[in-house]
Amino acid sequence: MGAAEPLRSVLWVKQQRCAVSLEPRRAAGMGRPGTRLGDPDAISVPVSEIITVEEADTRGKQHAGRWQKMGQPCAFTVHCVKRARHHRWKWARVTFWSADEHLCHLWLQTLRELLERLTSRPKHLLVFINPFGGKGQGKRIYERKVAPLFLLASITTEVIVTERANQAKETLYEVNTDKYDGIVCVGGDGMFSEVLHGLIGRTQRSAGVDQNQSCATLVPSPLRIGIIPAGSTDCVCYSTVGTNDAETSALHIILGDSLAMDVSSVHHNNMLLRYSVSLLGYGFYGDLIKDSEKKRWMGPARYDFSGVKTFLSHHCYEGTVSFLPAQHTTGSPRDQKPCRAGCLVCRQSRQQLEQEQAQHGAPDSEKVEVWQVICGKFLAINATNMCCACPRSPRGLSPAAHLGDGTFDLILIRKCSRFNFLRFLLRHTNQYDQFDFSFVEVYRVKKFQFTSKQLDDEDSDKDGGKQRFGQICSDSPACCCSAPQSSWNCDGEILHSSAIEVR
């Protein structure tokens, strides 16, 4: 398959232009995948983006143009990825015809050999489907949009439709995961979190790591998690893939695309509460998720209703935030450098973190560094491991947060008027800098602690909760109603302990 001058068309293989007497004939309704080369009839198809190749059935087909004079040509079809707008991928097909049967079979054999070398692609997957998440379309989305693509790519699956909360987590503790190349969850952020907890917990148990020790070094799981979005917000999927499109996510899984993602542990009194990968929020987002849990019957609309209600309540919470700034990272929360595939910031930060740990001794290197302490009244305290983007907030809560740099962004929103807080919230829906306010502070950290001024007891929490919506101040627009304590929103789950340690 040497390089030569192009004839009617070109297939791009290993960055070489290979001349063959093949004429692509696209399936109806399918666009040309890849990028154009110099020849107007040339089609660029990177091998890494080919799903599969198969011999096409030419019997009984009508052939246009010069193929009418060549009898019965043979053909093969390349199933590949077509890149669309807004980070979306589509399944595309290109059929190549040739009068030379031997040449056609040679192309088939060569392409199949190249695909066999792509060892990162999964062959056998365990799939969990949440039929209740979002609009309750998880099973339908998988059967109509995902399963046909897995079948096309010769990926075998074992599918479990969950019937209760934590079923996926419990299953991962029990099944033999060695036979799978990855775990796929069909649902929202809650389903992903459940699978994540199952994989991390199983891996630590096998390695003998005590998860309740906040300074313990966790062992990464060898299995990858794939996400098929079917939830209410799909924050994790949107922040990693760039869209919440099921077909796009399925194609990423088929091609074996993967990235490393930071995970934060949340502890209280030497006990693990949860792991977090997206948002850990106290105050506004904690009150919002707590109120929305009572209105699950409303579906996704409950977040809008509870959001308005929480905004009108306008509670602030007094406490102390202590944090350890990240010294190893090469980025900052306001550098306008979003995390992308092959991120330079993540790669350099990871290298510097490894050097830092080698010098001071992991995982207790924090002992030689200086903590910062901030006291005050806060409307919200947010810690984001990723940008936390979603369709309503395309840039997210922290647009420059990175997925794999060993840090998270700590965002402190101090007491302010409702009008200013509304301005801050609206910044999440446009291109303006949401940190450009005097009452907003943002830090890139690798560990933080929070302690509420009020004691963490159940009675004060209940008493405060009964009066929250009614305490709307009218005497001063800059006034906040002080409340005893809020709850933490950990990736959409409620944590009732206000005093936590995160790393």
Short mmCIF file of C-alpha atoms in Angstrom, two decimals:
data_model
loop_
_atom_site.label_atom_id
_atom_site.label_comp_id
_atom_site.label_asym_id
_atom_site.label_seq_id
_atom_site.Cartn_x
_atom_site.Cartn_y
_atom_site.Cartn_z
CA MET A 1 0.00 0.00 0.00
CA GLY A 2 2.71 2.44 -0.98
CA ALA A 3 2.27 6.14 -1.61
CA ALA A 4 1.52 7.28 -5.16
CA GLU A 5 -0.42 9.88 -7.10
CA PRO A 6 -4.14 9.90 -6.25
CA LEU A 7 -6.64 8.56 -8.78
CA ARG A 8 -10.42 8.86 -8.31
CA SER A 9 -10.27 8.85 -4.53
CA VAL A 10 -7.98 8.53 -1.56
CA LEU A 11 -8.28 6.79 1.79
CA TRP A 12 -5.99 8.25 4.43
CA VAL A 13 -4.18 5.48 6.33
CA LYS A 14 -1.37 6.16 8.82
CA GLN A 15 -0.94 9.66 7.38
CA GLN A 16 -0.02 8.29 3.95
CA ARG A 17 -1.88 9.00 0.74
CA CYS A 18 -2.65 5.64 -0.88
CA ALA A 19 -3.76 5.63 -4.49
CA VAL A 20 -6.38 3.05 -5.40
CA SER A 21 -8.94 2.80 -8.17
CA LEU A 22 -11.86 3.03 -5.74
CA GLU A 23 -14.82 5.32 -5.97
CA PRO A 24 -16.63 6.20 -2.73
CA ARG A 25 -20.41 6.12 -2.91
CA ARG A 26 -21.95 7.49 0.27
CA ALA A 27 -25.03 5.98 1.82
CA ALA A 28 -28.17 8.06 1.53
CA GLY A 29 -28.30 10.91 4.01
CA MET A 30 -24.70 10.45 5.18
CA GLY A 31 -22.18 13.26 4.96
CA ARG A 32 -18.50 12.87 4.21
CA PRO A 33 -16.55 12.03 7.36
CA GLY A 34 -13.15 13.40 8.21
CA THR A 35 -11.53 16.27 6.34
CA ARG A 36 -11.01 16.97 2.69
CA LEU A 37 -7.65 16.49 1.05
CA GLY A 38 -6.45 18.34 -2.07
CA ASP A 39 -8.49 16.18 -4.45
CA PRO A 40 -12.17 17.21 -4.42
CA ASP A 41 -13.15 13.51 -4.42
CA ALA A 42 -10.72 12.59 -1.63
CA ILE A 43 -12.03 11.57 1.79
CA SER A 44 -9.87 11.57 4.94
CA VAL A 45 -10.72 8.71 7.28
CA PRO A 46 -8.28 8.34 10.22
CA VAL A 47 -7.94 4.69 11.21
CA SER A 48 -8.44 5.65 14.86
CA GLU A 49 -11.94 6.87 13.96
CA ILE A 50 -13.01 3.82 11.96
CA ILE A 51 -15.60 1.77 13.83
CA THR A 52 -15.44 -1.29 11.60
CA VAL A 53 -15.16 -2.36 7.96
CA GLU A 54 -17.25 -4.93 6.19
CA GLU A 55 -17.67 -6.36 2.72
CA ALA A 56 -20.61 -4.80 0.92
CA ASP A 57 -23.22 -6.82 -0.93
CA THR A 58 -23.15 -5.71 -4.59
CA ARG A 59 -25.51 -8.30 -5.99
CA GLY A 60 -28.51 -6.82 -7.74
CA LYS A 61 -27.25 -3.25 -7.25
CA GLN A 62 -27.38 -0.63 -10.00
CA HIS A 63 -24.00 0.98 -10.66
CA ALA A 64 -23.75 4.42 -12.14
CA GLY A 65 -21.08 5.94 -14.35
CA ARG A 66 -18.07 4.01 -15.52
CA TRP A 67 -18.85 1.01 -13.27
CA GLN A 68 -21.61 0.01 -15.72
CA LYS A 69 -18.88 -1.05 -18.19
CA MET A 70 -16.96 -3.15 -15.66
CA GLY A 71 -19.48 -5.88 -14.96
CA GLN A 72 -20.03 -6.72 -11.32
CA PRO A 73 -17.64 -4.71 -9.12
CA CYS A 74 -16.87 -5.63 -5.52
CA ALA A 75 -17.12 -3.16 -2.64
CA PHE A 76 -16.51 -2.65 1.06
CA THR A 77 -18.06 -0.24 3.55
CA VAL A 78 -16.15 1.77 6.13
CA HIS A 79 -18.19 2.67 9.22
CA CYS A 80 -16.59 5.66 10.85
CA VAL A 81 -17.09 8.82 12.86
CA LYS A 82 -18.29 12.07 11.38
CA ARG A 83 -17.57 15.15 13.46
CA ALA A 84 -20.50 17.55 13.69
CA ARG A 85 -21.01 20.92 15.36
CA HIS A 86 -20.91 21.52 19.12
CA HIS A 87 -18.59 18.54 19.82
CA ARG A 88 -21.12 16.04 18.49
CA TRP A 89 -20.11 12.86 16.69
CA LYS A 90 -22.25 10.98 14.21
CA TRP A 91 -22.08 7.50 12.74
CA ALA A 92 -21.17 7.69 9.03
CA ARG A 93 -20.75 5.12 6.28
CA VAL A 94 -18.61 5.30 3.14
CA THR A 95 -18.74 2.53 0.51
CA PHE A 96 -15.77 1.97 -1.80
CA TRP A 97 -16.20 0.18 -5.14
CA SER A 98 -13.59 -1.53 -7.29
CA ALA A 99 -13.48 -3.71 -10.40
CA ASP A 100 -10.47 -5.51 -8.90
CA GLU A 101 -11.70 -8.10 -6.41
CA HIS A 102 -8.18 -8.85 -5.16
CA LEU A 103 -7.53 -5.15 -4.45
CA CYS A 104 -10.81 -4.84 -2.60
CA HIS A 105 -9.99 -7.82 -0.36
CA LEU A 106 -6.51 -6.42 0.23
CA TRP A 107 -8.04 -3.18 1.54
CA LEU A 108 -10.36 -5.13 3.79
CA GLN A 109 -7.54 -7.24 5.19
CA THR A 110 -5.26 -4.24 5.73
CA LEU A 111 -7.88 -2.16 7.49
CA ARG A 112 -8.90 -5.03 9.74
CA GLU A 113 -5.28 -5.62 10.71
CA LEU A 114 -4.90 -1.93 11.57
CA LEU A 115 -8.03 -2.00 13.70
CA GLU A 116 -6.79 -5.08 15.55
CA ARG A 117 -3.75 -3.09 16.68
CA LEU A 118 -5.98 -0.59 18.52
CA THR A 119 -5.83 -2.46 21.83
CA SER A 120 -7.48 0.32 23.86
CA ARG A 121 -10.89 -0.47 22.41
CA PRO A 122 -13.30 -2.42 24.64
CA LYS A 123 -14.56 -5.87 23.67
CA HIS A 124 -16.82 -6.77 26.61
CA LEU A 125 -18.73 -4.26 28.75
CA LEU A 126 -20.94 -4.35 31.82
CA VAL A 127 -23.85 -1.92 31.33
CA PHE A 128 -26.00 -0.44 34.11
CA ILE A 129 -29.21 1.32 33.06
CA ASN A 130 -31.13 3.62 35.40
CA PRO A 131 -34.71 3.55 34.06
CA PHE A 132 -35.88 6.27 36.47
CA GLY A 133 -33.31 9.04 36.03
CA GLY A 134 -34.06 12.28 34.18
CA LYS A 135 -37.19 11.83 32.09
CA GLY A 136 -37.18 8.06 32.53
CA GLN A 137 -35.79 7.45 29.03
CA GLY A 138 -32.59 5.58 29.93
CA LYS A 139 -33.66 2.14 28.68
CA ARG A 140 -35.12 3.55 25.47
CA ILE A 141 -32.01 5.65 24.76
CA TYR A 142 -29.75 2.65 25.20
CA GLU A 143 -31.81 0.29 23.05
CA ARG A 144 -32.33 2.74 20.19
CA LYS A 145 -29.09 4.73 20.06
CA VAL A 146 -26.35 2.78 21.81
CA ALA A 147 -26.95 -0.97 21.51
CA PRO A 148 -26.95 -0.94 17.66
CA LEU A 149 -23.57 0.82 17.63
CA PHE A 150 -22.09 -1.63 20.15
CA LEU A 151 -23.35 -4.49 17.98
CA LEU A 152 -21.82 -2.93 14.88
CA ALA A 153 -18.47 -2.63 16.68
CA SER A 154 -18.67 -6.30 17.82
CA ILE A 155 -18.78 -5.27 21.49
CA THR A 156 -20.53 -7.80 23.71
CA THR A 157 -22.43 -6.54 26.73
CA GLU A 158 -24.09 -7.68 29.92
CA VAL A 159 -26.96 -5.33 30.72
CA ILE A 160 -28.44 -4.74 34.18
CA VAL A 161 -31.49 -2.50 34.52
CA THR A 162 -31.38 -1.25 38.10
CA GLU A 163 -34.47 -1.45 40.27
CA ARG A 164 -33.31 0.38 43.39
CA ALA A 165 -30.75 2.87 44.62
CA ASN A 166 -27.17 1.60 45.11
CA GLN A 167 -27.86 -1.62 43.18
CA ALA A 168 -25.00 -0.87 40.76
CA LYS A 169 -22.63 -0.13 43.63
CA GLU A 170 -23.51 -3.36 45.43
CA THR A 171 -23.20 -5.36 42.22
CA LEU A 172 -19.69 -4.07 41.56
CA TYR A 173 -18.63 -5.21 45.03
CA GLU A 174 -19.78 -8.75 44.24
CA VAL A 175 -19.21 -9.56 40.54
CA ASN A 176 -15.94 -10.62 38.95
CA THR A 177 -14.89 -7.47 37.10
CA ASP A 178 -11.79 -9.05 35.53
CA LYS A 179 -13.78 -10.24 32.52
CA TYR A 180 -14.90 -6.72 31.58
CA ASP A 181 -13.00 -4.03 29.70
CA GLY A 182 -15.11 -1.30 31.25
CA ILE A 183 -18.34 -0.30 32.95
CA VAL A 184 -21.00 1.74 31.16
CA CYS A 185 -23.68 3.64 33.06
CA VAL A 186 -26.81 4.88 31.31
CA GLY A 187 -28.31 7.65 33.42
CA GLY A 188 -27.36 10.93 35.02
CA ASP A 189 -24.68 12.14 37.41
CA GLY A 190 -26.16 10.09 40.25
CA MET A 191 -25.77 6.86 38.29
CA PHE A 192 -22.18 7.72 37.42
CA SER A 193 -21.44 8.49 41.07
CA GLU A 194 -22.92 5.16 42.13
CA VAL A 195 -20.73 3.23 39.69
CA LEU A 196 -17.71 5.32 40.70
CA HIS A 197 -18.23 4.51 44.39
CA GLY A 198 -18.59 0.83 43.58
CA LEU A 199 -15.38 0.68 41.56
CA ILE A 200 -13.30 2.75 43.98
CA GLY A 201 -14.63 0.90 47.02
CA ARG A 202 -13.98 -2.52 45.49
CA THR A 203 -10.47 -1.52 44.40
CA GLN A 204 -9.54 -0.19 47.86
CA ARG A 205 -10.94 -3.27 49.56
CA SER A 206 -8.86 -5.53 47.32
CA ALA A 207 -5.75 -3.41 47.97
CA GLY A 208 -6.29 -3.29 51.73
CA VAL A 209 -6.69 0.51 51.83
CA ASP A 210 -8.74 1.99 54.68
CA GLN A 211 -11.00 4.56 53.00
CA ASN A 212 -11.86 6.16 56.34
CA GLN A 213 -8.29 7.43 56.65
CA SER A 214 -8.31 10.83 54.98
CA CYS A 215 -4.56 10.67 54.32
CA ALA A 216 -4.69 7.24 52.70
CA THR A 217 -3.38 7.01 49.14
CA LEU A 218 -6.09 5.49 46.99
CA VAL A 219 -5.34 2.85 44.36
CA PRO A 220 -6.74 3.74 40.93
CA SER A 221 -9.15 1.29 39.35
CA PRO A 222 -7.93 -0.36 36.13
CA LEU A 223 -11.46 -0.29 34.69
CA ARG A 224 -12.80 2.67 32.77
CA ILE A 225 -16.30 4.11 33.20
CA GLY A 226 -18.31 5.13 30.16
CA ILE A 227 -21.26 7.51 30.46
CA ILE A 228 -24.36 7.45 28.27
CA PRO A 229 -26.23 10.65 29.25
CA ALA A 230 -29.86 10.10 30.26
CA GLY A 231 -30.22 12.29 33.35
CA SER A 232 -31.46 15.74 34.30
CA THR A 233 -28.24 17.77 33.97
CA ASP A 234 -25.56 15.27 32.80
CA CYS A 235 -22.86 17.52 34.22
CA VAL A 236 -20.08 14.90 34.21
CA CYS A 237 -20.75 13.88 30.62
CA TYR A 238 -21.05 17.47 29.38
CA SER A 239 -17.84 18.51 31.15
CA THR A 240 -15.80 15.61 29.76
CA VAL A 241 -17.25 15.05 26.26
CA GLY A 242 -18.51 18.57 25.54
CA THR A 243 -22.11 17.55 24.88
CA ASN A 244 -24.83 15.38 26.38
CA ASP A 245 -25.55 13.43 23.20
CA ALA A 246 -25.94 9.64 23.62
CA GLU A 247 -24.61 8.75 20.16
CA THR A 248 -21.49 10.86 20.71
CA SER A 249 -20.77 9.17 24.03
CA ALA A 250 -21.31 5.71 22.54
CA LEU A 251 -18.84 6.44 19.73
CA HIS A 252 -16.21 7.67 22.23
CA ILE A 253 -16.61 4.41 24.15
CA ILE A 254 -16.34 2.30 20.99
CA LEU A 255 -13.12 4.04 19.90
CA GLY A 256 -11.61 3.53 23.35
CA ASP A 257 -11.21 7.23 24.15
CA SER A 258 -10.37 7.81 27.80
CA LEU A 259 -9.03 10.43 30.17
CA ALA A 260 -7.88 10.48 33.77
CA MET A 261 -10.20 12.28 36.20
CA ASP A 262 -9.48 13.63 39.68
CA VAL A 263 -11.62 12.32 42.55
CA SER A 264 -12.05 14.12 45.88
CA SER A 265 -12.70 12.32 49.14
CA VAL A 266 -15.05 13.90 51.70
CA HIS A 267 -14.49 12.93 55.36
CA HIS A 268 -16.13 13.81 58.68
CA ASN A 269 -14.61 12.75 62.01
CA ASN A 270 -12.32 10.15 60.40
CA MET A 271 -15.13 8.60 58.41
CA LEU A 272 -15.57 8.66 54.64
CA LEU A 273 -18.85 10.30 53.64
CA ARG A 274 -18.59 10.23 49.85
CA TYR A 275 -16.36 10.77 46.85
CA SER A 276 -16.90 13.77 44.60
CA VAL A 277 -15.98 14.28 40.94
CA SER A 278 -17.97 17.37 39.97
CA LEU A 279 -19.57 19.77 42.49
CA LEU A 280 -19.34 19.93 46.25
CA GLY A 281 -21.54 22.86 47.28
CA TYR A 282 -22.57 24.36 50.62
CA GLY A 283 -25.15 27.10 51.12
CA PHE A 284 -27.07 27.89 47.93
CA TYR A 285 -26.46 24.59 46.11
CA GLY A 286 -26.83 22.58 49.31
CA ASP A 287 -30.19 24.17 50.13
CA LEU A 288 -31.31 23.76 46.53
CA ILE A 289 -30.65 20.01 46.38
CA LYS A 290 -32.15 19.44 49.83
CA ASP A 291 -35.38 21.18 48.86
CA SER A 292 -35.55 19.47 45.44
CA GLU A 293 -35.36 16.01 47.02
CA LYS A 294 -38.82 16.62 48.47
CA LYS A 295 -40.21 17.33 45.01
CA ARG A 296 -38.97 14.42 42.91
CA TRP A 297 -42.51 14.02 41.59
CA MET A 298 -41.90 17.20 39.57
CA GLY A 299 -39.12 15.60 37.54
CA PRO A 300 -36.28 17.83 36.27
CA ALA A 301 -38.50 20.91 36.80
CA ARG A 302 -37.91 20.54 40.54
CA TYR A 303 -34.46 22.10 40.17
CA ASP A 304 -35.93 25.27 38.66
CA PHE A 305 -38.59 25.54 41.37
CA SER A 306 -36.17 24.87 44.23
CA GLY A 307 -33.61 27.20 42.67
CA VAL A 308 -36.04 30.13 42.68
CA LYS A 309 -37.18 29.29 46.20
CA THR A 310 -33.61 29.07 47.51
CA PHE A 311 -32.65 32.32 45.78
CA LEU A 312 -35.56 34.16 47.42
CA SER A 313 -34.66 32.74 50.83
CA HIS A 314 -31.20 34.27 50.44
CA HIS A 315 -29.61 32.59 53.45
CA CYS A 316 -26.00 33.12 54.39
CA TYR A 317 -23.98 30.82 56.64
CA GLU A 318 -21.16 31.73 58.99
CA GLY A 319 -18.15 29.49 59.20
CA THR A 320 -14.42 28.98 58.72
CA VAL A 321 -12.76 27.71 55.56
CA SER A 322 -9.18 26.43 55.79
CA PHE A 323 -7.41 25.38 52.61
CA LEU A 324 -4.05 24.30 51.27
CA PRO A 325 -3.22 26.12 48.02
CA ALA A 326 -1.96 23.96 45.16
CA GLN A 327 1.67 24.83 44.47
CA HIS A 328 2.28 22.17 41.83
CA THR A 329 -0.22 23.32 39.20
CA THR A 330 0.75 25.43 36.20
CA GLY A 331 -2.73 26.92 35.77
CA SER A 332 -5.05 29.20 37.71
CA PRO A 333 -8.85 29.47 37.98
CA ARG A 334 -8.91 32.69 35.97
CA ASP A 335 -6.39 31.99 33.21
CA GLN A 336 -9.12 31.31 30.60
CA LYS A 337 -7.48 27.99 29.63
CA PRO A 338 -10.21 25.32 29.56
CA CYS A 339 -9.33 21.65 29.89
CA ARG A 340 -9.25 19.83 26.54
CA ALA A 341 -8.05 16.48 25.19
CA GLY A 342 -4.30 16.14 25.68
CA CYS A 343 -4.38 19.06 28.15
CA LEU A 344 -0.92 20.57 28.70
CA VAL A 345 -1.89 21.99 32.11
CA CYS A 346 -2.98 18.56 33.39
CA ARG A 347 0.16 16.88 32.07
CA GLN A 348 2.57 19.46 33.49
CA SER A 349 0.71 19.67 36.81
CA ARG A 350 0.79 15.89 37.19
CA GLN A 351 4.54 15.84 36.56
CA GLN A 352 5.19 18.61 39.08
CA LEU A 353 2.96 16.89 41.66
CA GLU A 354 4.96 13.66 41.29
CA GLN A 355 8.22 15.59 41.77
CA GLU A 356 6.78 17.38 44.81
CA GLN A 357 5.65 14.13 46.40
CA ALA A 358 9.02 12.52 45.73
CA GLN A 359 10.79 15.37 47.55
CA HIS A 360 8.49 15.65 50.59
CA GLY A 361 7.08 12.15 50.77
CA ALA A 362 3.48 11.43 49.80
CA PRO A 363 0.83 11.63 51.05
CA ASP A 364 1.78 13.85 54.02
CA SER A 365 3.61 16.57 52.10
CA GLU A 366 0.95 19.07 53.25
CA LYS A 367 2.60 19.20 56.70
CA VAL A 368 5.42 21.41 55.43
CA GLU A 369 3.10 23.86 53.66
CA VAL A 370 1.13 26.84 54.88
CA TRP A 371 -2.66 26.71 55.18
CA GLN A 372 -4.85 29.74 54.58
CA VAL A 373 -7.85 30.45 56.81
CA ILE A 374 -10.88 32.56 55.87
CA CYS A 375 -13.75 33.32 58.25
CA GLY A 376 -16.99 35.02 57.37
CA LYS A 377 -20.57 34.75 56.19
CA PHE A 378 -21.08 32.97 52.89
CA LEU A 379 -24.00 32.59 50.52
CA ALA A 380 -22.27 29.64 48.88
CA ILE A 381 -19.07 27.61 49.11
CA ASN A 382 -18.33 25.52 46.01
CA ALA A 383 -15.52 23.09 45.24
CA THR A 384 -15.34 21.91 41.62
CA ASN A 385 -13.14 19.10 40.28
CA MET A 386 -14.20 20.01 36.74
CA CYS A 387 -15.80 22.96 35.01
CA CYS A 388 -19.29 21.58 35.86
CA ALA A 389 -20.73 22.58 32.51
CA CYS A 390 -24.24 21.67 31.41
CA PRO A 391 -26.63 22.80 28.64
CA ARG A 392 -27.83 25.74 30.73
CA SER A 393 -24.31 26.74 31.74
CA PRO A 394 -22.07 25.86 28.78
CA ARG A 395 -18.91 27.20 30.45
CA GLY A 396 -19.74 25.84 33.89
CA LEU A 397 -19.18 27.01 37.45
CA SER A 398 -15.41 27.23 36.94
CA PRO A 399 -14.56 27.34 33.22
CA ALA A 400 -10.81 26.82 33.72
CA ALA A 401 -11.04 23.89 36.17
CA HIS A 402 -9.04 20.89 34.99
CA LEU A 403 -9.98 17.22 35.03
CA GLY A 404 -6.62 15.68 35.88
CA ASP A 405 -4.30 18.25 37.47
CA GLY A 406 -4.62 17.02 41.07
CA THR A 407 -6.56 20.09 42.24
CA PHE A 408 -10.04 21.52 42.55
CA ASP A 409 -11.24 25.12 42.45
CA LEU A 410 -12.62 26.50 45.72
CA ILE A 411 -15.17 29.27 45.11
CA LEU A 412 -16.33 31.44 48.03
CA ILE A 413 -19.36 33.69 47.54
CA ARG A 414 -19.56 36.06 50.48
CA LYS A 415 -22.65 37.76 51.87
CA CYS A 416 -24.10 40.21 49.34
CA SER A 417 -27.42 41.60 48.16
CA ARG A 418 -29.91 39.52 46.19
CA PHE A 419 -29.32 41.70 43.16
CA ASN A 420 -25.56 41.10 43.19
CA PHE A 421 -26.04 37.39 43.77
CA LEU A 422 -28.42 37.29 40.81
CA ARG A 423 -25.77 39.01 38.69
CA PHE A 424 -23.29 36.34 39.76
CA LEU A 425 -25.68 33.50 38.87
CA LEU A 426 -26.46 35.00 35.47
CA ARG A 427 -22.75 35.08 34.64
CA HIS A 428 -22.85 31.28 34.48
CA THR A 429 -25.08 31.48 31.41
CA ASN A 430 -22.97 33.90 29.36
CA GLN A 431 -19.35 34.59 28.40
CA TYR A 432 -18.58 37.07 31.17
CA ASP A 433 -16.17 36.32 34.03
CA GLN A 434 -18.29 35.06 36.94
CA PHE A 435 -15.41 35.66 39.35
CA ASP A 436 -15.18 39.38 38.58
CA PHE A 437 -17.04 40.49 41.70
CA SER A 438 -15.72 41.90 44.97
CA PHE A 439 -17.74 39.34 46.97
CA VAL A 440 -16.41 36.31 45.02
CA GLU A 441 -13.08 34.64 45.71
CA VAL A 442 -11.63 31.64 43.91
CA TYR A 443 -8.59 29.53 44.79
CA ARG A 444 -6.97 26.48 43.25
CA VAL A 445 -6.41 24.05 46.13
CA LYS A 446 -5.66 20.41 46.85
CA LYS A 447 -7.27 20.18 50.29
CA PHE A 448 -9.73 22.17 52.39
CA GLN A 449 -11.73 21.99 55.61
CA PHE A 450 -14.93 23.73 56.62
CA THR A 451 -16.44 24.26 60.06
CA SER A 452 -19.81 25.88 60.63
CA LYS A 453 -20.19 28.33 63.47
CA GLN A 454 -23.23 26.42 64.73
CA LEU A 455 -22.93 22.99 66.32
CA ASP A 456 -23.74 20.11 64.00
CA ASP A 457 -26.85 18.81 65.74
CA GLU A 458 -30.10 17.59 64.26
CA ASP A 459 -32.38 19.82 66.33
CA SER A 460 -30.93 23.11 65.12
CA ASP A 461 -31.02 21.83 61.54
CA LYS A 462 -34.74 21.01 61.80
CA ASP A 463 -35.62 24.29 63.49
CA GLY A 464 -33.75 26.28 60.85
CA GLY A 465 -35.29 24.30 58.01
CA LYS A 466 -38.88 25.07 59.09
CA GLN A 467 -38.46 28.83 58.80
CA ARG A 468 -36.15 29.23 55.81
CA PHE A 469 -38.58 30.18 53.06
CA GLY A 470 -40.46 32.67 55.22
CA GLN A 471 -37.44 34.68 56.34
CA ILE A 472 -37.19 37.03 53.37
CA CYS A 473 -35.84 40.39 54.51
CA SER A 474 -37.56 43.51 53.18
CA ASP A 475 -35.98 46.27 55.25
CA SER A 476 -32.67 46.28 53.39
CA PRO A 477 -31.82 44.90 49.93
CA ALA A 478 -28.31 44.05 51.11
CA CYS A 479 -29.49 41.94 54.03
CA CYS A 480 -29.02 38.18 54.33
CA CYS A 481 -30.98 35.98 56.67
CA SER A 482 -28.59 34.06 58.89
CA ALA A 483 -29.40 30.38 59.26
CA PRO A 484 -27.85 27.85 61.63
CA GLN A 485 -26.30 25.62 58.96
CA SER A 486 -26.77 24.29 55.47
CA SER A 487 -26.18 20.89 53.89
CA TRP A 488 -23.51 19.85 51.41
CA ASN A 489 -24.46 18.99 47.87
CA CYS A 490 -22.03 16.25 46.84
CA ASP A 491 -22.61 15.48 43.14
CA GLY A 492 -26.36 15.74 43.68
CA GLU A 493 -26.46 13.81 46.97
CA ILE A 494 -27.08 15.42 50.37
CA LEU A 495 -24.45 15.36 53.12
CA HIS A 496 -25.92 16.46 56.43
CA SER A 497 -22.59 16.95 58.23
CA SER A 498 -21.52 20.54 57.82
CA ALA A 499 -17.97 20.04 59.14
CA ILE A 500 -15.99 18.20 56.47
CA GLU A 501 -12.45 17.61 55.25
CA VAL A 502 -11.90 17.33 51.48
CA ARG A 503 -8.82 16.29 49.52
#
